[in-house]
Short mmCIF file of C-alpha atoms and ligand atoms in Angstrom, two decimals:
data_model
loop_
_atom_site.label_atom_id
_atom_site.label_comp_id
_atom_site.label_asym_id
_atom_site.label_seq_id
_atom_site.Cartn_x
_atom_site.Cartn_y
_atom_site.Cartn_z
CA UNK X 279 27.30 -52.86 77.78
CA UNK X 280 24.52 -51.86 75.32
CA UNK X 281 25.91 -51.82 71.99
CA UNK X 282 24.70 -50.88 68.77
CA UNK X 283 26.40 -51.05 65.19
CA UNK X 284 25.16 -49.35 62.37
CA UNK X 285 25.56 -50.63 59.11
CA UNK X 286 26.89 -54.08 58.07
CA UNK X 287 29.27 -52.96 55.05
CA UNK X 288 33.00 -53.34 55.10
CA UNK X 289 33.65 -51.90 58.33
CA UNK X 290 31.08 -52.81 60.31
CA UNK X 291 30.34 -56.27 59.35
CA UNK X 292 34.11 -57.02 60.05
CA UNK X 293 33.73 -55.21 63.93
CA UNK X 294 30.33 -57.34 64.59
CA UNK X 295 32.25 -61.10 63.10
CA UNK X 296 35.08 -60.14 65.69
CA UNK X 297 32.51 -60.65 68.57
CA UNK X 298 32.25 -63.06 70.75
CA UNK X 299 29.07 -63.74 72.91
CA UNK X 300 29.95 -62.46 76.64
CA UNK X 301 27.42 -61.73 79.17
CA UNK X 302 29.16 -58.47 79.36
CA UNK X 303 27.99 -57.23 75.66
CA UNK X 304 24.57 -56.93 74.46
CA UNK X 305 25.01 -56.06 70.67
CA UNK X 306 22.57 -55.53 68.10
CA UNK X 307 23.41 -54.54 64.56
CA UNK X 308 21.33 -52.31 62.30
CA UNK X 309 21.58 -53.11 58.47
CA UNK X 310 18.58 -52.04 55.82
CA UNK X 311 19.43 -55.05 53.80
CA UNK X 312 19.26 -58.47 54.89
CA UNK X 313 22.59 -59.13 53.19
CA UNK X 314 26.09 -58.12 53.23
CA UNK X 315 27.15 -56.11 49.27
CA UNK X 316 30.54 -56.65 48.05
CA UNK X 317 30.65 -53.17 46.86
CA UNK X 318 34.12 -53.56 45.33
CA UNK X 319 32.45 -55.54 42.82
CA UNK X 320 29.88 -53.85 42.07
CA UNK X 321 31.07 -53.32 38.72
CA UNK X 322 30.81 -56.89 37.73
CA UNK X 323 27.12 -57.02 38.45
CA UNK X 324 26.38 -54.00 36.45
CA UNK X 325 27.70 -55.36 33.35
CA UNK X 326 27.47 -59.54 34.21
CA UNK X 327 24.49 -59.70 36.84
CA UNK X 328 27.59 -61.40 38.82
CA UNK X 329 26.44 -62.24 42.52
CA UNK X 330 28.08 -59.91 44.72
CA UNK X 331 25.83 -60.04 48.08
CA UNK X 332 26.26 -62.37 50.58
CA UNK X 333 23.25 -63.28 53.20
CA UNK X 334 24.05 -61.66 56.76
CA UNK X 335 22.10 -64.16 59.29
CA UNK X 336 25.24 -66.76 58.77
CA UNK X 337 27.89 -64.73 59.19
CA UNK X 338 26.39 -63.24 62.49
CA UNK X 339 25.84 -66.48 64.24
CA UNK X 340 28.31 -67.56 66.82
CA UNK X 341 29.01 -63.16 67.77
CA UNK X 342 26.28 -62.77 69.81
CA UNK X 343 25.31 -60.00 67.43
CA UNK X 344 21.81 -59.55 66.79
CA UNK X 345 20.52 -58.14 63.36
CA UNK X 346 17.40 -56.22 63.19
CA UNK X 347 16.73 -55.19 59.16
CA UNK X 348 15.73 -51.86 59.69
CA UNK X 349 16.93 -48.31 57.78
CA UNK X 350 18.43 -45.65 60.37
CA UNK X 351 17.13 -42.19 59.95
CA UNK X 352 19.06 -40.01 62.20
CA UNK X 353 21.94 -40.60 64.85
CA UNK X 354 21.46 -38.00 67.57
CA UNK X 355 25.24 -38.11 69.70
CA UNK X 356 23.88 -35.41 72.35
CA UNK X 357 20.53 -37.63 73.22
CA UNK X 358 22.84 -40.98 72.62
CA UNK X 359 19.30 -42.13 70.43
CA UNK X 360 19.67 -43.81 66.55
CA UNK X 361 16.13 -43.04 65.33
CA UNK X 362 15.12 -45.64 62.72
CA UNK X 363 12.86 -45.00 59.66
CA UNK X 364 9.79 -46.94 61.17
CA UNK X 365 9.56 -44.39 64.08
CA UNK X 366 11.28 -46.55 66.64
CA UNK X 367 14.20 -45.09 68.97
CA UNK X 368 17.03 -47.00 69.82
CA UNK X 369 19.39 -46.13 72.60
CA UNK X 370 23.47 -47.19 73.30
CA UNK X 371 25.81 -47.53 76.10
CA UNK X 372 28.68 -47.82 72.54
CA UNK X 373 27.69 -46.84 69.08
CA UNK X 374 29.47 -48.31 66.51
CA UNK X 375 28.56 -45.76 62.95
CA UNK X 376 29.58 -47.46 59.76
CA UNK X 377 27.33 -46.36 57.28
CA UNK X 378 29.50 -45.99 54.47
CA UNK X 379 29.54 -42.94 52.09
CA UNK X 380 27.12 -41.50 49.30
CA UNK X 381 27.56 -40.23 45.81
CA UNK X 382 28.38 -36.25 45.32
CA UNK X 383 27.28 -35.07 42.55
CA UNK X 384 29.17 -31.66 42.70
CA UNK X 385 25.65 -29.58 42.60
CA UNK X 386 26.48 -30.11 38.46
CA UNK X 387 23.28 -28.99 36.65
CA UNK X 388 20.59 -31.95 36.14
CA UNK X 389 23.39 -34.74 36.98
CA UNK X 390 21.72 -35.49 40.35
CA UNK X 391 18.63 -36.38 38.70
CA UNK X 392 19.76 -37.93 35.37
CA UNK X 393 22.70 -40.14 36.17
CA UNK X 394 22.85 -43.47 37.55
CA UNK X 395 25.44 -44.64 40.70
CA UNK X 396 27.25 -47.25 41.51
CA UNK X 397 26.70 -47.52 45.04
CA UNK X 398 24.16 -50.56 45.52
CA UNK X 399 23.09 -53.63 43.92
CA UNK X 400 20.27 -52.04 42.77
CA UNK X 401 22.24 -49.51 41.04
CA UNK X 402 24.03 -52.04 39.16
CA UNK X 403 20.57 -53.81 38.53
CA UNK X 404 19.94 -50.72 36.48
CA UNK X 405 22.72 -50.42 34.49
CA UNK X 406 22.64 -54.15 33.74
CA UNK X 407 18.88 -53.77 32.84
CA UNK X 408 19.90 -50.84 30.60
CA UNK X 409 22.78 -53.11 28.42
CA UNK X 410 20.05 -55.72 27.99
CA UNK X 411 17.03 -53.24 26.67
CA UNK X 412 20.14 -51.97 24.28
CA UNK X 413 20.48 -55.76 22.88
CA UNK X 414 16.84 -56.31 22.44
CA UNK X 415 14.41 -56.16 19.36
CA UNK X 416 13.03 -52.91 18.24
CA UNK X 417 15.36 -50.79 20.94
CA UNK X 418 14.61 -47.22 19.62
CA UNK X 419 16.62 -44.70 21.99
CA UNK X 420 20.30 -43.57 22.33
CA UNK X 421 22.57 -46.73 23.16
CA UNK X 422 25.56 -45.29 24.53
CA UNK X 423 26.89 -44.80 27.80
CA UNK X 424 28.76 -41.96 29.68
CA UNK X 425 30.64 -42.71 32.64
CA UNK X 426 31.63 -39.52 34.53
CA UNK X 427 34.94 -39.94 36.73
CA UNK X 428 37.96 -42.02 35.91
CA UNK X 429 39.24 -43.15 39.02
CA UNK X 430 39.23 -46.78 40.44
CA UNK X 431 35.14 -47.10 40.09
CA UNK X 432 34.76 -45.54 36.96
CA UNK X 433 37.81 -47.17 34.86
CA UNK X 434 36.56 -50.39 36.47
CA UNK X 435 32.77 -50.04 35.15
CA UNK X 436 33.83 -48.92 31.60
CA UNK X 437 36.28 -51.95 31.06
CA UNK X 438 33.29 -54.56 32.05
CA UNK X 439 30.82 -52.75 30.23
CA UNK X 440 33.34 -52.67 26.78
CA UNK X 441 33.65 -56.54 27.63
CA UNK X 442 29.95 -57.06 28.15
CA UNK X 443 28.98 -54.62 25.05
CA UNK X 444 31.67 -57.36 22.91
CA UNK X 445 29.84 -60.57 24.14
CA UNK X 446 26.44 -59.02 23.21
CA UNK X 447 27.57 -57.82 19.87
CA UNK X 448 28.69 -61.17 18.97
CA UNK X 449 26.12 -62.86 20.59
CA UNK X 450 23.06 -60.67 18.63
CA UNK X 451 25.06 -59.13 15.53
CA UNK X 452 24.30 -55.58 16.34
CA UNK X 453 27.34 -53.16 16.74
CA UNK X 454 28.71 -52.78 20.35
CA UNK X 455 27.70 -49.71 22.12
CA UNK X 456 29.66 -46.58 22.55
CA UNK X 457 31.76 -46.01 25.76
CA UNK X 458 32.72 -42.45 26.53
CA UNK X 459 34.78 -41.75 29.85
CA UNK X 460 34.58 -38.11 31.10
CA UNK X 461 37.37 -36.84 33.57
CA UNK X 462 37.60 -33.40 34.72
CA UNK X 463 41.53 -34.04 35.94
CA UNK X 464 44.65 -34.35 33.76
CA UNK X 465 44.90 -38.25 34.22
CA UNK X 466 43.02 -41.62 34.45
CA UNK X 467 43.51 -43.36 37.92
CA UNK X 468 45.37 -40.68 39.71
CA UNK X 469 46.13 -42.86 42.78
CA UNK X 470 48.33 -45.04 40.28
CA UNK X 471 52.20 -44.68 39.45
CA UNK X 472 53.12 -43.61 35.65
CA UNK X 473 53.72 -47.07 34.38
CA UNK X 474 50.66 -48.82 36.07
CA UNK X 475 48.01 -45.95 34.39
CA UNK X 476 49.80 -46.58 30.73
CA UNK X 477 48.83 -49.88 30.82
CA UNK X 478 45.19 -49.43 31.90
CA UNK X 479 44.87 -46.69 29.48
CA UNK X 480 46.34 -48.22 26.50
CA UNK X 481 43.87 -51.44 28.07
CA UNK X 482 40.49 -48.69 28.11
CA UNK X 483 42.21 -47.56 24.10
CA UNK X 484 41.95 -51.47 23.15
CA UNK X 485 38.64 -51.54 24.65
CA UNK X 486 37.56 -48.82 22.34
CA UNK X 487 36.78 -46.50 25.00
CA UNK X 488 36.90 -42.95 24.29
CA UNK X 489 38.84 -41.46 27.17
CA UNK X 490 38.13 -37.72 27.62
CA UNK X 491 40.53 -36.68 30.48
CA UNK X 492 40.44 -32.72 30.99
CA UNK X 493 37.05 -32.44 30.29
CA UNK X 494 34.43 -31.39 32.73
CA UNK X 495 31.05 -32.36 32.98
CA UNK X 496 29.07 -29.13 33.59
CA UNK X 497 25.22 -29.95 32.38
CA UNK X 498 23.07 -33.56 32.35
CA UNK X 499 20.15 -34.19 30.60
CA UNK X 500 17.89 -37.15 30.44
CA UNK X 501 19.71 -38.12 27.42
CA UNK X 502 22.97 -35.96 27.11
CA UNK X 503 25.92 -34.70 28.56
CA UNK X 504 27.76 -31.11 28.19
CA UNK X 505 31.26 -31.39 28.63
CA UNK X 506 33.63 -28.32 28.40
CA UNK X 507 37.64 -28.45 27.77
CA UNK X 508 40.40 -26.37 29.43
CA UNK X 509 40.11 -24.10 26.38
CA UNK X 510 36.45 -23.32 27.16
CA UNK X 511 35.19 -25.43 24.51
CA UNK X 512 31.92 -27.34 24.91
CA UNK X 513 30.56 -30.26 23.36
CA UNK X 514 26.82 -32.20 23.71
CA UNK X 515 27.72 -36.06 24.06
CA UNK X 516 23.93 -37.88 23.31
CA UNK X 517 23.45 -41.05 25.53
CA UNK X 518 21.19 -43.66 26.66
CA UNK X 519 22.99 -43.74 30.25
CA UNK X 520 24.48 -41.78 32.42
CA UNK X 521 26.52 -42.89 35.50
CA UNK X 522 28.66 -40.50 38.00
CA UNK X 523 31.39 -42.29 39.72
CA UNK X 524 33.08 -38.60 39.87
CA UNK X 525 33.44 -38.47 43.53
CA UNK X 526 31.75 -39.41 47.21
CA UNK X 527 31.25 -37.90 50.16
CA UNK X 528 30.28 -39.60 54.12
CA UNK X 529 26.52 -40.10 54.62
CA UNK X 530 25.26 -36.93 56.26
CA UNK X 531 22.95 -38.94 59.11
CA UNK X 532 24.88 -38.69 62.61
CA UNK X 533 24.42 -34.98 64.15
CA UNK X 534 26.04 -33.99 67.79
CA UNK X 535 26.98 -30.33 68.97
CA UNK X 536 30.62 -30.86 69.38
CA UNK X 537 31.42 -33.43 66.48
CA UNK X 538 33.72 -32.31 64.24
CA UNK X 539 34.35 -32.83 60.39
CA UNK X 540 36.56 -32.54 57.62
CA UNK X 541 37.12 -33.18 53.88
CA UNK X 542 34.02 -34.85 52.52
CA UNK X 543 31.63 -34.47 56.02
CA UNK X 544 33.79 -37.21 56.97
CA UNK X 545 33.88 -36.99 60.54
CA UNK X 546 37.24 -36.75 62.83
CA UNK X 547 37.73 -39.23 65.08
CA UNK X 548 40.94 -40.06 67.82
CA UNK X 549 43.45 -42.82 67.64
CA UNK X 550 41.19 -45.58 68.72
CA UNK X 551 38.48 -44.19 66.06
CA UNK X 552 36.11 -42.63 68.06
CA UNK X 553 34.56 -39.52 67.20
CA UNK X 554 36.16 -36.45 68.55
CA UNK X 555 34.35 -35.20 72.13
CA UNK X 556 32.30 -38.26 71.55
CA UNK X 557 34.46 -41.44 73.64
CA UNK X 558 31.28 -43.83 73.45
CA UNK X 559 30.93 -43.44 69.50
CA UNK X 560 33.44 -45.57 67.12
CA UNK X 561 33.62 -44.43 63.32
CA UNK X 562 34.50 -46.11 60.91
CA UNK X 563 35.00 -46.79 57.31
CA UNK X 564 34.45 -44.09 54.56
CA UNK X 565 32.40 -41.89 57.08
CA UNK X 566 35.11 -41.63 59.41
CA UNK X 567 38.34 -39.37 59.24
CA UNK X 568 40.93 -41.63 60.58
CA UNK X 569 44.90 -40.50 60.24
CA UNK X 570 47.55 -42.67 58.79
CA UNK X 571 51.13 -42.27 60.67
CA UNK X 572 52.01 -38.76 58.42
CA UNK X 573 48.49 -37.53 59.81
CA UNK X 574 46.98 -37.89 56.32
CA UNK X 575 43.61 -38.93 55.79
CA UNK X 576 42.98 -42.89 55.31
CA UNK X 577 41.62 -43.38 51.80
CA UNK X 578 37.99 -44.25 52.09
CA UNK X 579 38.15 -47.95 50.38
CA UNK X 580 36.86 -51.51 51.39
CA UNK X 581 40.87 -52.37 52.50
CA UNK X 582 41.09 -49.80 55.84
CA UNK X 583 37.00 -49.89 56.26
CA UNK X 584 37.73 -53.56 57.17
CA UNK X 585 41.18 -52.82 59.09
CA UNK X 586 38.99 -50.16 60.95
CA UNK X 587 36.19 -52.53 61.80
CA UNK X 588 38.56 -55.69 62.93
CA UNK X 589 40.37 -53.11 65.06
CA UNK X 590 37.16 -52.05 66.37
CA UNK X 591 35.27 -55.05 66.75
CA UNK X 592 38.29 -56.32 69.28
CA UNK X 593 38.45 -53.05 71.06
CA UNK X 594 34.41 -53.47 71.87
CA UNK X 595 35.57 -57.06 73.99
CA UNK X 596 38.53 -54.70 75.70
CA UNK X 597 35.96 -52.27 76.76
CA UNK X 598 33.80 -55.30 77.65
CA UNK X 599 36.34 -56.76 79.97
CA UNK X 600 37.27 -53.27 81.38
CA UNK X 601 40.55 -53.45 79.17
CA UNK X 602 42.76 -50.67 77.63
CA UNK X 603 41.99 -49.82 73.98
CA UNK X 604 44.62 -50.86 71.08
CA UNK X 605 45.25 -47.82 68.82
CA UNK X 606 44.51 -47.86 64.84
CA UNK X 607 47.68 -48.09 62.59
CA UNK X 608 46.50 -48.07 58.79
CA UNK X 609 48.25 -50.82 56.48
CA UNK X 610 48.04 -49.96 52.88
CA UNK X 611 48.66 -53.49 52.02
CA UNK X 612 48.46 -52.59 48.01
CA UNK X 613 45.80 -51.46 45.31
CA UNK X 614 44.22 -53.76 42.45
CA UNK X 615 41.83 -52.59 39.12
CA UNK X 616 40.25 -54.75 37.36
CA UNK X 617 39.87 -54.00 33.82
CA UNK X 618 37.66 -56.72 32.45
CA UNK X 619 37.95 -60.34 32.17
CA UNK X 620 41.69 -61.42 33.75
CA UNK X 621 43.09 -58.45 33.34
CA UNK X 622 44.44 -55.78 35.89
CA UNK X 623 47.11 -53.57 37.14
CA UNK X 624 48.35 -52.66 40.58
CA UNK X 625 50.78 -53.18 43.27
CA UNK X 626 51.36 -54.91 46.79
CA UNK X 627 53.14 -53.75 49.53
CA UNK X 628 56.78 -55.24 49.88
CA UNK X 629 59.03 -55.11 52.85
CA UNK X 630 60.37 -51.57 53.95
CA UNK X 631 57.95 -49.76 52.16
CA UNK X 632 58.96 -50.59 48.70
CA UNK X 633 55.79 -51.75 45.72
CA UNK X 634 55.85 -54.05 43.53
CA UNK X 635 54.05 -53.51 40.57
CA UNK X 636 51.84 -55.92 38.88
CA UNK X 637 49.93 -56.41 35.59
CA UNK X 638 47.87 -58.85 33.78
CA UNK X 639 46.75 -62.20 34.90
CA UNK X 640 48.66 -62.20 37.91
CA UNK X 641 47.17 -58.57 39.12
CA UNK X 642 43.90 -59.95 38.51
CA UNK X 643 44.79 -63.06 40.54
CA UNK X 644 45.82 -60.51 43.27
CA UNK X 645 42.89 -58.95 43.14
CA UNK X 646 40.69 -61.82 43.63
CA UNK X 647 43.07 -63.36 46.49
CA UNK X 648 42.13 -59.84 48.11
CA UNK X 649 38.34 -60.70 47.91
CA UNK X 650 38.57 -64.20 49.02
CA UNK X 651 40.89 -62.93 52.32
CA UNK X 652 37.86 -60.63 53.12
CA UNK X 653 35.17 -63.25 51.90
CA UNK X 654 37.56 -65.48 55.30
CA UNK X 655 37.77 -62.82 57.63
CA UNK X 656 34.35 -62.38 58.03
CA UNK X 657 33.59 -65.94 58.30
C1 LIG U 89 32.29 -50.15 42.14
C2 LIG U 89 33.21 -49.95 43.31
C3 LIG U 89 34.47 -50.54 43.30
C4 LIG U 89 35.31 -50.39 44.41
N1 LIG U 89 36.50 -51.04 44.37
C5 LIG U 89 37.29 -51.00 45.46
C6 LIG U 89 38.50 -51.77 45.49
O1 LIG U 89 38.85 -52.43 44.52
N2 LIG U 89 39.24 -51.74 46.62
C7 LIG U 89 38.85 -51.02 47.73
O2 LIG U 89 39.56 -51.09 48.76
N3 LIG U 89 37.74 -50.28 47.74
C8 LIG U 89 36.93 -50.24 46.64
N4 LIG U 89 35.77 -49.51 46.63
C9 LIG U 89 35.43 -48.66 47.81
C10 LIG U 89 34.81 -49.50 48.92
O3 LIG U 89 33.74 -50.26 48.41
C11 LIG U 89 34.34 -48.60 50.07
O4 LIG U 89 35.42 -47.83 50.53
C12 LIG U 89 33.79 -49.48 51.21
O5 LIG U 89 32.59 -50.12 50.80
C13 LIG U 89 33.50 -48.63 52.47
O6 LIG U 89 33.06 -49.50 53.49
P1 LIG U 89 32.03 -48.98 54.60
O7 LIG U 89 31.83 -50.14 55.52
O8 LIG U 89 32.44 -47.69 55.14
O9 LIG U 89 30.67 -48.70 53.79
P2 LIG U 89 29.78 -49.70 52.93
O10 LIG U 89 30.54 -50.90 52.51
O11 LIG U 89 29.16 -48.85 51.89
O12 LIG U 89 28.67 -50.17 53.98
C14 LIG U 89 27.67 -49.32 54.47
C15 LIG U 89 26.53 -50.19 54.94
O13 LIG U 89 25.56 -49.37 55.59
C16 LIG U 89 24.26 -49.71 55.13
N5 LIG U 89 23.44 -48.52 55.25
C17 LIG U 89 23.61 -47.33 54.63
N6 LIG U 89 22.67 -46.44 55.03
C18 LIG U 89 21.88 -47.09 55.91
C19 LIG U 89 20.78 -46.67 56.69
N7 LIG U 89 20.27 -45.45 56.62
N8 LIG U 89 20.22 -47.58 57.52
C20 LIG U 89 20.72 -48.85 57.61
N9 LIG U 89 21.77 -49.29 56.90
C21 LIG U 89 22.37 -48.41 56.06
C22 LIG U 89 24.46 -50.13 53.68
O14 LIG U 89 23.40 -50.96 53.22
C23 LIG U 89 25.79 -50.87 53.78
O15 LIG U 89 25.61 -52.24 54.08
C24 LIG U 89 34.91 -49.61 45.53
C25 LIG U 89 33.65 -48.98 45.53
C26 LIG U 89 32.82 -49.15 44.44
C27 LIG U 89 31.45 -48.48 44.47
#
């Protein structure tokens, strides 16, 4: 069985470390970097220059998985051919698409092409370089920073960055830069309970953050933001950076006549995750539209990409070995933020459904236990 994976994040660096070398399965992996990106911390290399890649050769060895470092350029499902960037074609007997999601900007006026992401290490590379230039002798331009979205990303960047802008201060005796946090909705981290968002609020409000919930961003410039309230009002916030963590949507790269797609191009796939009318193609992680057990759609985080690609990566030795397939069955085990330094808010999962809620050191302990039990399941 020829088998090809596609990207080496979350989900499908956690199907190819399930692998085991068979003669059955000949499986090589397609990843444009050489090394695997924590992407759920992200955050902390933007504002710290904290390490957050891993190299992939290691983790590969003992799978049987191959890795060629190569960028894909189109997935055609009808012609069963991954076309990579170099002009080579690839072919499958299983495809295996985890290719993770990309940054929608919303079609907002100039954001596209004046905001920074958060989706890469170089992305964070940029915003680090940016703090640093701030800090330095004879800096001339605006110095502070608007964040557009307040969900998990966004709260997360603006608490590191208040921490970082602190250290600097100190460190150089210049006044910390400004933080503003744009959100078009009513509320910071909407996926939180009541109590939980308090506390990381009144934590951002410490931070000296200025929180603008139910204000949309409607116009970027290379150095400003318009932002407009309920009421219609409108208001020019100056800055030095931009960054839109307001939203993402599945990376538009895998085409086939009858493949179907929903919220966010994310594209529908059947119990065992394989794309609908497509049995030989497995999808997973934030491109794929996987069900939980009410038939809502999975949230698209690191947690279920790397359920998804476990769950897959054993289902590629059933199909191997001529075995039945095991079906998905999402486990939202619990949710973590960081909010700088050792502090965080969340909950875990208890038994019969119930949370328990956590804050402060302890959150951010759970957080990190989260991170090392992903850090061991791909080893
Ligand atoms: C700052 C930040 C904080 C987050 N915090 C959390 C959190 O606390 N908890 C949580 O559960 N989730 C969090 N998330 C979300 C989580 O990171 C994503 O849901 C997860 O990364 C999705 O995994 P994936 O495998 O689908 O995609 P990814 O992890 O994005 O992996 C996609 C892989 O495909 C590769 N690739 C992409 N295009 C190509 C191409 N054309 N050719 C070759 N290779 C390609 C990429 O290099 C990458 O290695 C956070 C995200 C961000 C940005």
């Amino acid at each position: 069985m020829k088998t090809l994976i596609l990207g080496a994040g979350y989900a499908g660096l956690a199907a190819a470390t399930k692998l085991k070398p068979i003669p059955e399965m000949e499986t090589l992996m397609v990843e444009q970097n050489a090394f695997h990106t924590f992407e759920t911390r992200l955050h902390e290399a933007a504002a710290h220059n904290t390490p957050v890649t891993l190299p992939l050769a290691p983790l590969l060895r003992g799978t049987g998985v191959h890795l060629e470092q190569a960028s894909v350029e189109s997935v055609n499902l009808d012609e069963k051919e991954v076309k990579l960037k170099d002009g080579r074609v690839l072919t499958y007997d299983t495809l295996v698409v985890g290719l993770g999601s990309v940054t929608n900007f919303y079609r907002i006026p100039g954001l596209a092409e004046n905001a920074a992401e958060l989706k890469q290490l170089s992305d964070a590379d940029d915003i680090f370089n940016f703090v640093n230039r701030v800090y330095a002798d004879g800096y001339q331009g605006h110095r502070d920073i608007v964040v557009g979205g307040a969900g998990l990303t966004g709260v997360e960047l603006v608490t590191e960055l208040a921490q970082r802008a602190e250290q600097l201060s100190k460190e150089r005796g210049l006044p910390p830069f400004k933080i503003h946090l744009v959100e078009a909705g009513p509320k910071i981290l909407p996926v939180l309970d009541d109590a939980l968002r308090a506390k990381a609020q009144q934590t951002l409000e410490e931070y000296g953050i200025n929180i603008l919930i139910g204000h949309r961003l409607m116009q970027a410039t290379a150095d400003s933001v318009t932002v407009q309230t309920q009421d219609g009002e409108q208001k020019v916030i100056p800055a030095g950076k931009i960054i839109w963590t307001g939203g993402i949507q599945a990376r538009d790269i895998v085409a086939g006549e009858r493949l179907e797609k929903g919220p966010g191009g994310r594209i529908a796939v059947d119990a065992e995750l394989r794309a609908k009318n497509y049995p030989d193609v497995f999808i997973i992680g934030d491109m794929g539209l996987a069900l939980n057990q009410e038939g809502k759609p999975v949230p698209t985080t690191a947690q279920h990409a790397g359920q998804q690609g476990r769950l897959t990566g054993k289902n590629l030795m059933r199909l191997a070995r001529g075995e039945a397939l095991v079906a998905y069955e999402p486990n939202s085990l619990g949710e973590f933020v960081s909010l700088g330094g050792l502090m965080a808010v969340g909950w875990m999962k208890l038994p019969w459904n119930q949370k328990l809620a956590i804050t402060g050191g302890l959150a951010h302990v759970m957080k990190r236990a989260s991170e090392w039990r992903w850090r061991i399941s791909i080893d």
